[in-house]
CSV table of C-alpha atoms in Angstrom, one decimal:
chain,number,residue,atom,x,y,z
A,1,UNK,CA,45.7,-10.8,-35.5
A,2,UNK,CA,44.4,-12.7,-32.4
A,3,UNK,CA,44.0,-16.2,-33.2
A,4,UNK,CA,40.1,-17.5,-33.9
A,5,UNK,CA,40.5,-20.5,-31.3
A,6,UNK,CA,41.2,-17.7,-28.9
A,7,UNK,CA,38.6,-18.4,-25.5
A,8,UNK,CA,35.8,-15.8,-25.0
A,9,UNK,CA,36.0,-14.0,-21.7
A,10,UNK,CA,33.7,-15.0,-19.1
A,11,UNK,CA,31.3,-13.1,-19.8
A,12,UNK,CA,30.9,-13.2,-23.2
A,13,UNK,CA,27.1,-12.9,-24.8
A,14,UNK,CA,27.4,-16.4,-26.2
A,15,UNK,CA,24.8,-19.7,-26.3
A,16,UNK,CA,26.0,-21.2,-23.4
A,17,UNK,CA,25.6,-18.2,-21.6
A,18,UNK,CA,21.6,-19.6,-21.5
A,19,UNK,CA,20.4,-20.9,-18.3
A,20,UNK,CA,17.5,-23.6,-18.3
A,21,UNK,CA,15.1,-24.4,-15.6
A,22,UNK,CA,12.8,-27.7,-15.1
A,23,UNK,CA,10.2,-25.7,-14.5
A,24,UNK,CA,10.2,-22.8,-16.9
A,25,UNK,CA,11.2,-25.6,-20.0
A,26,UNK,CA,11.0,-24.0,-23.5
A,27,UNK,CA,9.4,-20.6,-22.4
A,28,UNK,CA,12.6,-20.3,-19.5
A,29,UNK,CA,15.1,-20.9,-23.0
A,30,UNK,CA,12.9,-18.5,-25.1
A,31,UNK,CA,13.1,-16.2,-22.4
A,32,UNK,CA,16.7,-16.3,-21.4
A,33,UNK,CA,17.6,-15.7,-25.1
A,34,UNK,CA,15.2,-12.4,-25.2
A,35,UNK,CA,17.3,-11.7,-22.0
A,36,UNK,CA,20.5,-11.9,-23.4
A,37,UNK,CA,19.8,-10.1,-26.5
A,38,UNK,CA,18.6,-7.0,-23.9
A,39,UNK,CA,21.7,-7.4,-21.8
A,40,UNK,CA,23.6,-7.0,-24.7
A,41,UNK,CA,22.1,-4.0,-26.8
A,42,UNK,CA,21.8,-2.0,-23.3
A,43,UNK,CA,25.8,-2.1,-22.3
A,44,UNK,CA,26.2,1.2,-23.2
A,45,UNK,CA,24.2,2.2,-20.4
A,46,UNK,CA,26.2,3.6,-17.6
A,47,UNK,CA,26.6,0.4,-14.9
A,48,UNK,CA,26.8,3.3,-12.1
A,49,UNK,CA,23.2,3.9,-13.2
A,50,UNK,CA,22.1,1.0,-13.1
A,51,UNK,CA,23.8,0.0,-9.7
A,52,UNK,CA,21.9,3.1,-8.1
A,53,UNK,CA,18.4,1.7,-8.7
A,54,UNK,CA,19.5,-1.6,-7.4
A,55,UNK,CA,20.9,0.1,-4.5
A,56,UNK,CA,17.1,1.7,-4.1
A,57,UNK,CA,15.5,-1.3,-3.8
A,58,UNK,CA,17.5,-3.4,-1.9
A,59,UNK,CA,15.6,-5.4,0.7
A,60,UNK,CA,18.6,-4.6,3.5
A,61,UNK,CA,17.5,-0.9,3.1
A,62,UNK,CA,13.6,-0.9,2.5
A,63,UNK,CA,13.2,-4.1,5.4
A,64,UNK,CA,15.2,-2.8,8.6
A,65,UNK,CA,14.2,0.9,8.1
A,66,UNK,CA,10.4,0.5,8.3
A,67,UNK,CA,10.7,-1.9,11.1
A,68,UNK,CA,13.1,1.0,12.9
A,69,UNK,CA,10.4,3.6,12.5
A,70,UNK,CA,7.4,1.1,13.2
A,71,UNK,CA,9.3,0.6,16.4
A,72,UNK,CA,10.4,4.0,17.4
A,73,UNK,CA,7.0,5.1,16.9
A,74,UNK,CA,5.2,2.2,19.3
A,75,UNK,CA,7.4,3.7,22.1
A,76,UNK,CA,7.2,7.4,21.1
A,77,UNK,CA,3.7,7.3,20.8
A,78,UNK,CA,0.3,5.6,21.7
A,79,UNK,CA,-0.9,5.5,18.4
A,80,UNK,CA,1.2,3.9,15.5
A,81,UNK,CA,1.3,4.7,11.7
A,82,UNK,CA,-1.2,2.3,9.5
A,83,UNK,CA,1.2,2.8,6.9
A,84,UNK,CA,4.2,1.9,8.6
A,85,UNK,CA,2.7,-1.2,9.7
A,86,UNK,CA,1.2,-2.2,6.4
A,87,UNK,CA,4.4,-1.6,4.7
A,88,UNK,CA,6.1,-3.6,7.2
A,89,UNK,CA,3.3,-6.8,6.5
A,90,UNK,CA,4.1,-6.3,3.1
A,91,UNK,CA,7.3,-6.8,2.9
A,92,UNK,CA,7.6,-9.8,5.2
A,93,UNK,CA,5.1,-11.5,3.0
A,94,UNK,CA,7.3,-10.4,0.4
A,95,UNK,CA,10.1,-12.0,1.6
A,96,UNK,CA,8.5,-15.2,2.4
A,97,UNK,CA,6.9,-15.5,-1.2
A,98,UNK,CA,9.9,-14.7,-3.1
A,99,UNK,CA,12.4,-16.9,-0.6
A,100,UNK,CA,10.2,-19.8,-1.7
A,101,UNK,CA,9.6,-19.3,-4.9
A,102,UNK,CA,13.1,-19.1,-5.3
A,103,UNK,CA,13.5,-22.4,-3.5
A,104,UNK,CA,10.6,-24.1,-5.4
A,105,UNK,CA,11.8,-22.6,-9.0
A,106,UNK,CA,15.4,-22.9,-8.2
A,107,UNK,CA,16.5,-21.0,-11.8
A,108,UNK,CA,20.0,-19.9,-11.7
A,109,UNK,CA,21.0,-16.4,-12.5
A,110,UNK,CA,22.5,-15.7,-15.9
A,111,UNK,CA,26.1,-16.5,-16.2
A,112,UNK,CA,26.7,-13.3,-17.6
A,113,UNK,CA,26.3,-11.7,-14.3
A,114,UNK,CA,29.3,-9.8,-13.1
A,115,UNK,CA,30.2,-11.0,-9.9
A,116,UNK,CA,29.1,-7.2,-8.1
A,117,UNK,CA,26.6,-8.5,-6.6
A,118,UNK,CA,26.2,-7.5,-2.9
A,119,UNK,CA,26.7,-10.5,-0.3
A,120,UNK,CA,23.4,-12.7,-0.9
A,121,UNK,CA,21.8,-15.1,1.6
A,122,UNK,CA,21.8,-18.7,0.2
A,123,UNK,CA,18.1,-18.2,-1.2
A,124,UNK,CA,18.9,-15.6,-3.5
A,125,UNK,CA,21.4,-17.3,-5.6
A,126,UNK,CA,18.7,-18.4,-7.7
A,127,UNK,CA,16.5,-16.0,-9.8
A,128,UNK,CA,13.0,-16.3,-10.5
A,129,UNK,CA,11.1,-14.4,-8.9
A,130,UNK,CA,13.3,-10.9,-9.6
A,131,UNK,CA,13.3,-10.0,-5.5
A,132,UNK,CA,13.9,-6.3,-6.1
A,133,UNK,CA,11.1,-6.2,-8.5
A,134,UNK,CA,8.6,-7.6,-6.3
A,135,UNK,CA,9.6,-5.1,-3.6
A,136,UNK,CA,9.8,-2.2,-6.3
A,137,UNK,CA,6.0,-2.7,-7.0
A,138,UNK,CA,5.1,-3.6,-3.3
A,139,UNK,CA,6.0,-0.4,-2.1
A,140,UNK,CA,4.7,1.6,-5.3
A,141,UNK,CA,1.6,-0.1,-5.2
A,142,UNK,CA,1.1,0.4,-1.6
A,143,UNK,CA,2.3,3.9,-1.1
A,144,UNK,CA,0.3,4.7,-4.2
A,145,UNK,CA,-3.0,4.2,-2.1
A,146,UNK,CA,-2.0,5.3,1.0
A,147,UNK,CA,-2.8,8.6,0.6
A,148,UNK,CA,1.1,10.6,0.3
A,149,UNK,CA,1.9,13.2,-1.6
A,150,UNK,CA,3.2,11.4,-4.1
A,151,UNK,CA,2.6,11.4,-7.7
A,152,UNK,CA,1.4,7.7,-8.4
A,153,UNK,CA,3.5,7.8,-12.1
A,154,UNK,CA,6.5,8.6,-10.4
A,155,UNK,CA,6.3,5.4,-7.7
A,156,UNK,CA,5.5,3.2,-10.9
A,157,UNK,CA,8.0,4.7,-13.2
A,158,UNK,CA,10.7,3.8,-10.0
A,159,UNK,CA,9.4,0.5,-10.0
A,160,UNK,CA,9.8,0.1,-13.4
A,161,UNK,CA,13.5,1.5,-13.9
A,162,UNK,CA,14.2,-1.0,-10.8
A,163,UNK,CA,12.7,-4.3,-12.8
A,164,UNK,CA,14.5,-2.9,-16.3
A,165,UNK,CA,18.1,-2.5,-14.6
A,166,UNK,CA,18.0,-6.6,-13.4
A,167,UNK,CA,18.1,-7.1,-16.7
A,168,UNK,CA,20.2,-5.1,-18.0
A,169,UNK,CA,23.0,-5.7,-15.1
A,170,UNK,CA,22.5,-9.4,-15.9
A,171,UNK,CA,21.2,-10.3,-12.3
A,172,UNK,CA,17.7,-11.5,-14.0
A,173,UNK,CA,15.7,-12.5,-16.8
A,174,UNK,CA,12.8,-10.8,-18.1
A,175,UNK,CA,10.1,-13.2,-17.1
A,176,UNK,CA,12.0,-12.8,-13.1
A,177,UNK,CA,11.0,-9.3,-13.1
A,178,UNK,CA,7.2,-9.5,-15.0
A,179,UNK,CA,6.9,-12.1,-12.3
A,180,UNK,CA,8.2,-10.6,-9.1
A,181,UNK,CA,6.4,-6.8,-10.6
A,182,UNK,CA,3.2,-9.2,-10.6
A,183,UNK,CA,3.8,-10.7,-7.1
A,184,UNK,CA,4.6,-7.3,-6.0
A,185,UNK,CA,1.2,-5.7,-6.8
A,186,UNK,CA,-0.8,-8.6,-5.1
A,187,UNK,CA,1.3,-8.5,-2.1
A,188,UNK,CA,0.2,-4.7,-2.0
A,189,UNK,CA,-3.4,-6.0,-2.1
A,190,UNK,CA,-3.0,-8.4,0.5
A,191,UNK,CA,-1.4,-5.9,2.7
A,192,UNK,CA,-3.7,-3.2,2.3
A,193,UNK,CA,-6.3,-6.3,2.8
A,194,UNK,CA,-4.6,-7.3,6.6
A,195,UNK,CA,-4.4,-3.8,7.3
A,196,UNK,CA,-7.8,-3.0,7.0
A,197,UNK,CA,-8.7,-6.4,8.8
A,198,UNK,CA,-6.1,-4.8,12.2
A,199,UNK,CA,-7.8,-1.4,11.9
A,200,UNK,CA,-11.5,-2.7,12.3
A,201,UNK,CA,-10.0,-4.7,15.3
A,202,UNK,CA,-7.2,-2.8,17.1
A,203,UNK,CA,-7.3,0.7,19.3
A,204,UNK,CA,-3.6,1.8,18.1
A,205,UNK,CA,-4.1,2.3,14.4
A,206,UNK,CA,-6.0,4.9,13.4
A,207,UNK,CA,-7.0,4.3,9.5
């Protein structure tokens, strides 16, 4: 019988396991617990899984490729994409906001989270907002209005499964994702906002 003073292992779903922030205070304890509890009942859940939709919104995939095909298409062609380039706005307001958020906030990530993670700048050791949820809802919210053929429950239900799996891998805490999803939607606004501000005053986009 293993001995009851035997350690827990490092990631064990324990008390201490709670992160605090100055900011958050009681709500940032209420809500790592909530967290926690999540994290725990949903380890069933294949990892694989859950890796794949972090994979789909990572901001070294969804950044660089619209700025590639914004800038293939200036050279290619006299006119350029309005969605390309308010895609682009968007997510380099997106990575302003959540870079100093994350810098203002300055919440740890759970210490429950396995250390999978890809290599991070500096800025994204910390974890509120949820950076992957903010850019989840961005572009759902964005290519939602722009007119694709794309049903607008599928973009959301992406977004969605993106937020839930921060959680559940242990990279976040619930109220990182309601957050970033939050930031992500107005960042959509104010993109569609700039981009309509660029098509009333430039010859190259046609809106």
């Amino acid at each position: 019988m293993a001995s009851a003073s035997a350690s827990p292992p490092a990631n064990a779903h324990a008390p201490q396991a709670l992160s605090k922030s100055t900011l958050l205070g009681g709500v940032g304890d209420l809500d790592a617990a909530v967290s926690l509890r999540l994290h725990a009942l949903f380890l069933p859940v294949p990892r694989l899984l859950l890796k794949a939709f972090e994979v789909a919104g990572d901001g070294r995939i969804w950044l660089p490729v619209p700025i590639s095909l914004l800038l293939i298409s200036t050279t290619t062609s006299s006119v350029v994409s309005p969605l390309l380039v308010g895609l682009v706005v968007g997510l380099v307001l997106d990575l302003a906001f959540v870079g100093l958020a994350k810098l203002i906030v300055r919440r740890p990530r759970p210490a429950y989270n396995a250390a999978d993670m890809y290599v991070a700048v500096s800025v994204d050791h910390w974890s509120f907002p949820s950076g992957h949820s903010s850019r989840a809802f961005l572009v759902a919210a964005f290519l939602a209005d722009g007119g694709l053929p794309l049903p607008r429950e599928l973009l959301f239900l992406w977004a969605a499964a993106t937020s839930a799996s921060r959680v559940l891998l242990g990279r976040h805490y619930i109220l990182d994702v309601l957050a970033g999803a939050w930031l992500g939607v107005l960042e959509a606004c104010l993109s569609n906002l700039i981009l309509r501000f660029l098509c009333g005053r430039t010859s190259f986009l046609v809106c």
